Coordinates of C-alpha atoms in Angstrom, one line a residue:
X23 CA -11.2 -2.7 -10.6
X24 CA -7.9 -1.8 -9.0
X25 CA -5.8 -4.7 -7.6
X26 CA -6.6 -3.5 -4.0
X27 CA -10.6 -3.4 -4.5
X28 CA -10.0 -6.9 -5.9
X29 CA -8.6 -8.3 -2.5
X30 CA -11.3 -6.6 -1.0
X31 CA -13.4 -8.4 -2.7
X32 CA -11.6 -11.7 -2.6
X33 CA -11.4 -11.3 1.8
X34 CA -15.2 -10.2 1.6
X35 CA -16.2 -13.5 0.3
X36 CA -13.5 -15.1 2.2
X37 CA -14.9 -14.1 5.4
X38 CA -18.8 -13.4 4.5
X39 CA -19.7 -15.9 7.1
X40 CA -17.5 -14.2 9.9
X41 CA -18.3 -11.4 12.3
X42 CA -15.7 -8.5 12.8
X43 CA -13.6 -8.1 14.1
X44 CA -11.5 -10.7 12.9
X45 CA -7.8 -11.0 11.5
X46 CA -6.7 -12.8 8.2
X47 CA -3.1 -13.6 6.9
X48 CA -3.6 -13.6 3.2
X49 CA -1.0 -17.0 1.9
X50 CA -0.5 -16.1 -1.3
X51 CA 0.9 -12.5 -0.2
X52 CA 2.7 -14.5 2.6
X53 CA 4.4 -16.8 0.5
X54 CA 5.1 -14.2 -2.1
X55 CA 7.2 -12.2 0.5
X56 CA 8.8 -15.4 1.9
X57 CA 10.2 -16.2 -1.7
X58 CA 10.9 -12.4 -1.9
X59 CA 13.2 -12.4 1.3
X60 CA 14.8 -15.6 -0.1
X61 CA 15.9 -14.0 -3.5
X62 CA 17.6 -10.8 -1.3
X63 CA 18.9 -13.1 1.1
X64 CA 21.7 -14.4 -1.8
X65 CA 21.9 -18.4 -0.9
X66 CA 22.2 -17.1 2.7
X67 CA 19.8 -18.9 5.2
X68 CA 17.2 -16.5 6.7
X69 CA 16.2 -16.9 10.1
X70 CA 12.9 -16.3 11.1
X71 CA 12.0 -13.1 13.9
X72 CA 9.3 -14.9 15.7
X73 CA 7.9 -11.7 17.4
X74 CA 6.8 -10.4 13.9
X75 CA 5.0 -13.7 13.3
X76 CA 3.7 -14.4 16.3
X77 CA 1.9 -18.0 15.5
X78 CA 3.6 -21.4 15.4
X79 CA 1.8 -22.2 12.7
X80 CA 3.3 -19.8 10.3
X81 CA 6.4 -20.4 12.0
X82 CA 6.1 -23.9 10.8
X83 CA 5.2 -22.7 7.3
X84 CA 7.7 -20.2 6.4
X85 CA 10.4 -22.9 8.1
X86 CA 9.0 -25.3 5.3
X87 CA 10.5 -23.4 2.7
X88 CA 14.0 -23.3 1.4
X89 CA 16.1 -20.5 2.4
X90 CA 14.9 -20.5 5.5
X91 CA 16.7 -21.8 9.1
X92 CA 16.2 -21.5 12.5
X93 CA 13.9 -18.7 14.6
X94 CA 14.9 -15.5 16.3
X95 CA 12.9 -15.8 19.5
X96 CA 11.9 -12.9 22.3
X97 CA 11.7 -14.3 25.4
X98 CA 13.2 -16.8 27.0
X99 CA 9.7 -18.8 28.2
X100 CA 8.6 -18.2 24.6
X101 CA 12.2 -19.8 23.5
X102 CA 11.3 -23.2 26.1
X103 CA 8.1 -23.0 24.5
X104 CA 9.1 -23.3 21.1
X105 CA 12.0 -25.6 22.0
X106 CA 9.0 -28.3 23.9
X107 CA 7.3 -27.7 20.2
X108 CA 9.5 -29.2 18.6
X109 CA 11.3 -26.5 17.0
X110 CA 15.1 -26.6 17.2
X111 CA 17.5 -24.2 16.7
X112 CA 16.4 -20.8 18.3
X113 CA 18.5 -17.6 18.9
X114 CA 17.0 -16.1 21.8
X115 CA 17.7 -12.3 20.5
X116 CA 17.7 -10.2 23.8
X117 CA 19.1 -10.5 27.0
X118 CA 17.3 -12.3 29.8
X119 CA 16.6 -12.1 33.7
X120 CA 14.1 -14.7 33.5
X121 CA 15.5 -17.2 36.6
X122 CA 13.0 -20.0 36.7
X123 CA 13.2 -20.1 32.7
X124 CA 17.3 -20.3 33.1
X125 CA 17.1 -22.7 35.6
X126 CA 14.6 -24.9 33.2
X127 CA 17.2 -24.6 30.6
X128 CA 20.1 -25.5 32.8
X129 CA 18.5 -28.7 33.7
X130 CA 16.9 -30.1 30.1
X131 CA 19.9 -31.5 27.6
X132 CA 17.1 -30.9 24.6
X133 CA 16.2 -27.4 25.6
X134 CA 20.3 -26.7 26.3
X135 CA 21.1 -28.1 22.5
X136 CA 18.2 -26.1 21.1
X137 CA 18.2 -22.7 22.9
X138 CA 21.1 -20.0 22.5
X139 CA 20.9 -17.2 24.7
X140 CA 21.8 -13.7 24.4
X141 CA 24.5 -11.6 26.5
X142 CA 26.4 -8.6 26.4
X143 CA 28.0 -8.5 30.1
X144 CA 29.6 -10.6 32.1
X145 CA 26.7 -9.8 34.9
X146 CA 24.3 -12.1 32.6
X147 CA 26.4 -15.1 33.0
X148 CA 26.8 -14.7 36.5
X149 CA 22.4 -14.4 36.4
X150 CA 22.7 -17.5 34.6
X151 CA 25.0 -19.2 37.1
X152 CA 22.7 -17.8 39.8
X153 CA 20.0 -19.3 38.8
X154 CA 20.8 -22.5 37.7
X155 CA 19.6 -24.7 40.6
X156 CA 22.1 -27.3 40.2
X157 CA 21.4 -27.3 36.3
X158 CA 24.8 -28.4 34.5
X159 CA 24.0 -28.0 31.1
X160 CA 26.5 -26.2 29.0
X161 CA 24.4 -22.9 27.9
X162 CA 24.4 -21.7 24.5
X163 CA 25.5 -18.3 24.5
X164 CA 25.6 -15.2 21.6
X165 CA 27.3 -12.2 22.0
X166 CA 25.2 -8.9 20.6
X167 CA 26.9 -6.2 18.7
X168 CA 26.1 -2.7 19.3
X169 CA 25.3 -1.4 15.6
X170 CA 24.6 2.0 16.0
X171 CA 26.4 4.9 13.7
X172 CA 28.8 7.1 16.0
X173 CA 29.7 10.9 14.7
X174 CA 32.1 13.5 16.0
X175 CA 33.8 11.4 18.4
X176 CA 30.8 9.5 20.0
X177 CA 28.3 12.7 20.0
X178 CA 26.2 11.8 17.8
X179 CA 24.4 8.7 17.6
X180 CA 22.4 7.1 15.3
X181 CA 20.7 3.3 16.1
X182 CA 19.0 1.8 19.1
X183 CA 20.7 2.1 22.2
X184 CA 21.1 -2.1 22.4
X185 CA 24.2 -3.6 23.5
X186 CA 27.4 -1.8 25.5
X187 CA 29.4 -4.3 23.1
X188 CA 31.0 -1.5 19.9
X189 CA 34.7 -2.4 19.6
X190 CA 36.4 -5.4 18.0
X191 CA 38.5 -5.8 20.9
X192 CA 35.3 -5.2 24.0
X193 CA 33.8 -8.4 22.0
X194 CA 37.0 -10.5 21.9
X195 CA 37.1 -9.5 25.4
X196 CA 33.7 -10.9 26.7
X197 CA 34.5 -14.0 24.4
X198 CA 37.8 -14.8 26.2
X199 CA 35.5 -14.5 29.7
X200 CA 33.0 -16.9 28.1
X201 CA 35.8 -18.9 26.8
X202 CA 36.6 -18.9 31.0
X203 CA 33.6 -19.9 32.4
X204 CA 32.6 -23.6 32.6
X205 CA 29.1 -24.6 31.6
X206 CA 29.2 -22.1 28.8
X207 CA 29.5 -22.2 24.8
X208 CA 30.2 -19.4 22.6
X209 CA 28.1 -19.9 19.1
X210 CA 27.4 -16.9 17.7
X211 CA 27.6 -13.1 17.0
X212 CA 24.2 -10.8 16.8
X213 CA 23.8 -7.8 15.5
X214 CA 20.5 -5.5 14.5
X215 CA 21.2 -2.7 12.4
X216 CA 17.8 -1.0 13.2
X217 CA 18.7 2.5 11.5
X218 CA 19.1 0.7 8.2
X219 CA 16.8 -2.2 8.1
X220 CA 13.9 -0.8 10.2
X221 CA 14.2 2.8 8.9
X222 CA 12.2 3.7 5.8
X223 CA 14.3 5.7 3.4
X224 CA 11.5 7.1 1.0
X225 CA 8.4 9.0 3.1
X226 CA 5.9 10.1 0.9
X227 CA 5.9 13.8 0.8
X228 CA 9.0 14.4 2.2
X229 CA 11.5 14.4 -0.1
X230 CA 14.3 15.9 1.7
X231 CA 14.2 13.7 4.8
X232 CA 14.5 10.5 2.5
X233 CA 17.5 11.7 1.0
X234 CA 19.1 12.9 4.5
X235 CA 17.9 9.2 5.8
X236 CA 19.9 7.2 2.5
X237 CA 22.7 9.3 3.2
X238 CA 22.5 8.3 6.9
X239 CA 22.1 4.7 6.0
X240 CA 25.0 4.6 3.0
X241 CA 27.2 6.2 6.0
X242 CA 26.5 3.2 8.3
X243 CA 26.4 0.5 6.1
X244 CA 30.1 1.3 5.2
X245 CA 31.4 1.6 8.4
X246 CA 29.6 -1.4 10.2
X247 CA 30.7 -3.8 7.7
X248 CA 33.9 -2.4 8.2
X249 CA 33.4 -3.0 11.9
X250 CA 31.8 -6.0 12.0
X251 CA 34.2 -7.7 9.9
X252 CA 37.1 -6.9 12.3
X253 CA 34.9 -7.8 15.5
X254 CA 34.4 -11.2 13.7
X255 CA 37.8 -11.6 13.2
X256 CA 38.7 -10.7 16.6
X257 CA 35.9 -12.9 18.0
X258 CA 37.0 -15.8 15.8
X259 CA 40.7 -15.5 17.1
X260 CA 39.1 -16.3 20.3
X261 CA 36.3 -19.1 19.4
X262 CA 37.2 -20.7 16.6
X263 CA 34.1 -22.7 16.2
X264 CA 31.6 -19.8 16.2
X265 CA 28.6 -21.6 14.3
X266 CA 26.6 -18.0 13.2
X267 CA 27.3 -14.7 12.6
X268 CA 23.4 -13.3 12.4
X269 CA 23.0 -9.7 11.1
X270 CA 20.2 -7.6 8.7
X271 CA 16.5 -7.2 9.4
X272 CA 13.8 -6.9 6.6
X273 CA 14.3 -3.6 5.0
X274 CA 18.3 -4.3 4.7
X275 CA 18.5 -7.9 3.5
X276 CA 20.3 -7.9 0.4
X277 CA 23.1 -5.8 1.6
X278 CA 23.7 -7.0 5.0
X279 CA 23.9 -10.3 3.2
X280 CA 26.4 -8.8 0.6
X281 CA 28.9 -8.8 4.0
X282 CA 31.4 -11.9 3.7
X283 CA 31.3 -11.8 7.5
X284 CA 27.4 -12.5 7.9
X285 CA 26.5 -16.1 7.4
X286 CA 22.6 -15.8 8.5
X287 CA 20.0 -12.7 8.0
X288 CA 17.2 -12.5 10.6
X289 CA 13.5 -11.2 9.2
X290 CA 10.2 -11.6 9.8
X291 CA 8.1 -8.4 9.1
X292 CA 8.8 -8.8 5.7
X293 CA 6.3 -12.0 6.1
X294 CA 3.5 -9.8 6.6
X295 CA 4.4 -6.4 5.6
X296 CA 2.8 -4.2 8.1
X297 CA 2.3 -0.2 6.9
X298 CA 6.2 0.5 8.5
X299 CA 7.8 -0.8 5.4
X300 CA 6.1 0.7 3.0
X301 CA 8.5 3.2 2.7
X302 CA 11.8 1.5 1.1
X303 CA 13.3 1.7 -1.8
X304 CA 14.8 -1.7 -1.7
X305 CA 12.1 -3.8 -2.3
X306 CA 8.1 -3.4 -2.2
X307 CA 6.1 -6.4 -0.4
X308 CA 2.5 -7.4 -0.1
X309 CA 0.4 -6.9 2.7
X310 CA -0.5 -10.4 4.1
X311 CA -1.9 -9.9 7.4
X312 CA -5.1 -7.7 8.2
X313 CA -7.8 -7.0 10.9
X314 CA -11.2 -6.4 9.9
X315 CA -13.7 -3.9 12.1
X316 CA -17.6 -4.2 11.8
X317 CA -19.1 -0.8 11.3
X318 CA -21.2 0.0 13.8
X319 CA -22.6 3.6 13.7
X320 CA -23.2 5.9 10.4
X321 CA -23.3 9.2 12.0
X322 CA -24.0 11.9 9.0
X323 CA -22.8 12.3 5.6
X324 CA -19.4 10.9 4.9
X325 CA -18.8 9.2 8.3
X326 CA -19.2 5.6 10.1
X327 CA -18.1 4.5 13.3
X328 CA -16.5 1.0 13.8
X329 CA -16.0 -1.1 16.5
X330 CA -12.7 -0.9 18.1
X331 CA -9.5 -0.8 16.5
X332 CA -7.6 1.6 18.6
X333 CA -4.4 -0.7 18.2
X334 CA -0.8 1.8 18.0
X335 CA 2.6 -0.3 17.9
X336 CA 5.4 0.0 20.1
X337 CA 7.9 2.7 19.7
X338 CA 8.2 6.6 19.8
X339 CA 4.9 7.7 19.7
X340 CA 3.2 9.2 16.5
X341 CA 1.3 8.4 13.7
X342 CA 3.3 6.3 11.8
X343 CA 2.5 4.1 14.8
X344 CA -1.0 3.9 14.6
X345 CA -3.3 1.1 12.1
X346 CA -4.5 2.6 8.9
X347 CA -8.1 2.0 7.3
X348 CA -6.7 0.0 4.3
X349 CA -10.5 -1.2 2.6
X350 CA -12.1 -0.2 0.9
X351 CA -10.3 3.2 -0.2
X352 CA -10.6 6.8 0.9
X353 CA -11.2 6.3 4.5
X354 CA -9.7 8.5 7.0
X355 CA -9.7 9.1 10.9
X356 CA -11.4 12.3 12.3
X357 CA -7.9 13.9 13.8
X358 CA -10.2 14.9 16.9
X359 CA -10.6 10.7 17.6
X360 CA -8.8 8.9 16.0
X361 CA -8.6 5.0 16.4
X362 CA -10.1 4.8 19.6
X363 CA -10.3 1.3 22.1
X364 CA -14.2 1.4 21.5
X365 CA -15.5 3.6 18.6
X366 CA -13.4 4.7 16.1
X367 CA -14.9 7.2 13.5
X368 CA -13.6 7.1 10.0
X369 CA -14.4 9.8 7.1
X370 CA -14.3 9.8 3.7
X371 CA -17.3 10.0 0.8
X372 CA -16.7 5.7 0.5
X373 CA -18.2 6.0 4.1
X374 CA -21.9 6.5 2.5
X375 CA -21.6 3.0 0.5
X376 CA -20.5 1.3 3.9
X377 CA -24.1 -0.4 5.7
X378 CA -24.0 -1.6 9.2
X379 CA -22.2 -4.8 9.6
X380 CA -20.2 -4.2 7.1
X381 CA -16.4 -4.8 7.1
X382 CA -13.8 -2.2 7.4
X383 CA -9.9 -3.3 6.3
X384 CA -6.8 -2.3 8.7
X385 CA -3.1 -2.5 8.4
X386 CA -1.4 -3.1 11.4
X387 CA 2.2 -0.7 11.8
X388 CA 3.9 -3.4 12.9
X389 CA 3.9 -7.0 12.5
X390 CA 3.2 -9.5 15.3
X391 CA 2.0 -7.0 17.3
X392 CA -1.6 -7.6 15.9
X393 CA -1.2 -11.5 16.9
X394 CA -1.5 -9.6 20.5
X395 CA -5.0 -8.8 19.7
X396 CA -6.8 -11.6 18.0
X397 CA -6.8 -15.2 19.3
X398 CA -6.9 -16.9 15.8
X399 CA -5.7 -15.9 12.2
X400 CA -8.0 -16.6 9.4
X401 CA -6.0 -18.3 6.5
X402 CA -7.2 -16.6 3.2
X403 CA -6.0 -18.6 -0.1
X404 CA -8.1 -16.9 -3.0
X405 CA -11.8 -16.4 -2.1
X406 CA -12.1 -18.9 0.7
X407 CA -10.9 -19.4 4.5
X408 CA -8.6 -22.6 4.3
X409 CA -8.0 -22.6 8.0
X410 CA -8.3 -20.8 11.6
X411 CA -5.0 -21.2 13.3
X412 CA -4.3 -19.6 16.7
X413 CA -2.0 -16.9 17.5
X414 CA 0.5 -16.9 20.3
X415 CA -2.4 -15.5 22.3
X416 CA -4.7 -18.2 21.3
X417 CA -2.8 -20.7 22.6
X418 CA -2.7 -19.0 26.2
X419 CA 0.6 -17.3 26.0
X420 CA 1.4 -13.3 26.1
X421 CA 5.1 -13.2 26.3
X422 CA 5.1 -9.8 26.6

């Protein structure tokens, strides 16, 4: 029995007395990744990405462990939220125009202390100001570096188009206008270096493009730690007492952490290990969290139809975005369907041992992104179901 047909039939047993479709995190594989991310992380804390966790629960678990400190939230009302939970030390990791939520912060010394904020232009201070409502809090605010690889003078651009922030001396700049402002605090520096840690650099069957995406990747990792270590100098010239300097993501761990000028890593995929990262060559994770649909239909030969499942991730879209059949092996989509909102066919000669009612196994693409879809998580440890714990959904709250 290979060791996938054996978690198949570990989650079978696991779930017999559930209807599909359903979602489980698998805690052994969870844990296994969180003491995974630890060992690349180098001694260096981790802070957790709560949008590819998406459950407070497993929030609270992976926060339990050594070598990890602090959350990297998405929202600002989900940041609140957390912060009323009891959770306290969040690095809100975009930008915000959320008024009420600023004005909630402004006003609360326990959400002010635990809540830092994200900016990148003097216009979101000003927001922030704005919307205070006589709030006099001193808010907590990070500046976000723009990461992206720039060739041939700026023509050529390789990253997410983030923050406007690129030169040492545009981030000392903004600092010395926080520095101005009353009823703010400069703590940190952010920055997400997408194109190396989010970027697979081995794609099966296309060996050329892997080696055009590590050269890529080798390229930027030189001349952002070259570039971050200067902006953090220049910053630190301004604010001293800068607490964090946050960089890395789940694929680039180990050598974002190898930068003197980082003091924190941010991750979170890596928890569950959605389909996206199978494709590294830095490290190989176990998938943790799955969604299970009930077959429904057993058209002809070598086909059955389950319920549901048409679930694509965010991004550019393609099929590296949509879920994959996972268990039991050999199943495909018909490229005519594909996952579909209601019926999704899958083919493959496994299809003809597959009875109605039975389970079929998906990986997600991404991470949290399934939490979107499932009110609960089904805690797998071995053979059994050791808890149901809700997702952010199943606890009334759909940030975005």
């Amino acid at each position: 029995m290979t060791a996938r047909a054996a978690d198949r039939a570990r989650y079978e047993r696991a779930t017999a007395h559930l209807d599909a479709p359903l979602a489980i995190v698998d805690l052994e594989a969870f844990d296994a990744n969180a003491d995974d991310l630890v060992r690349r992380a180098g001694g260096k804390p981790i802070r957790v990405a709560s949008k590819s966790v998406r459950c407070r629960h497993l929030l609270e678990r992976v926060l339990a462990k050594d070598g990890f400190a602090g959350i990297m939230s998405f929202t600002l009302a989900e940041s609140l939220w957390l912060a009323r939970s009891g959770f306290d030390d969040i690095l809100l990791a975009y930008p915000s125009a959320d008024r009420s939520a600023f004005a909630e912060l402004a006003a609360d010394p326990k959400l002010a202390a635990a809540v830092t904020v994200m900016i990148d232009d003097p216009a979101h201070l000003d927001l922030i100001d704005a919307a205070r409502d006589g709030g006099t809090e001193v808010v907590r605010v990070c500046l976000e570096l723009d990461t992206s690889l720039k060739l041939l003078g700026g023509r050529v651009r390789v990253g997410a188009r983030r923050s406007p922030l690129y030169s040492p001396a545009q981030l000392a700049d903004l600092a010395r206008t926080v520095a101005r402002r009353p009823g703010f605090k400069l703590v940190g520096i952010m920055g997400y270096e997408g194109h190396i840690a989010g970027v697979g650099d081995d794609i099966a069957g296309r060996p050329l493009r892997s080696r055009a995406v590590r050269l890529m990747q080798a390229t930027a990792r030189r001349e952002l730690s070259e570039r971050r270590a200067a902006v953090v100098r220049a910053v630190r010239a301004v604010a001293p007492d800068l607490e964090f300097v946050n960089g890395g993501g789940t694929g680039s761990v180990q050598t974002t952490a190898a930068e003197d000028a980082v003091t924190e890593i941010a991750a979170g995929s890596g928890l569950y290990v959605p389909r996206l990262f199978d494709n590294y060559t830095s490290f190989t994770g176990r998938p943790a969290a799955l969604f299970a649909m009930p077959v429904v239909r057993r058209p002809g030969v070598g086909v059955v139809t389950v319920l549901g499942g048409g679930y694509p991730a965010s991004g550019a879209a393609g099929p590296d975005r949509l879920p994959v059949p996972y268990l039991p092996e050999g199943l495909s989509y018909d490229a005519q369907e594909g996952p579909g909102e209601v019926q999704t066919p899958l083919l493959g000669s496994v299809a003809d041992d597959l009875l109605i009612g039975d389970k079929v196994w998906f990986r997600h693409a991404k991470a949290g992104e399934l939490c979107e879809r499932f009110a609960e998580l089904q805690l797998v440890e071995g053979d059994r179901v050791t808890a149901t714990v809700p997702t952010y959904r199943g606890e009334g709250h759909t940030f975005l």
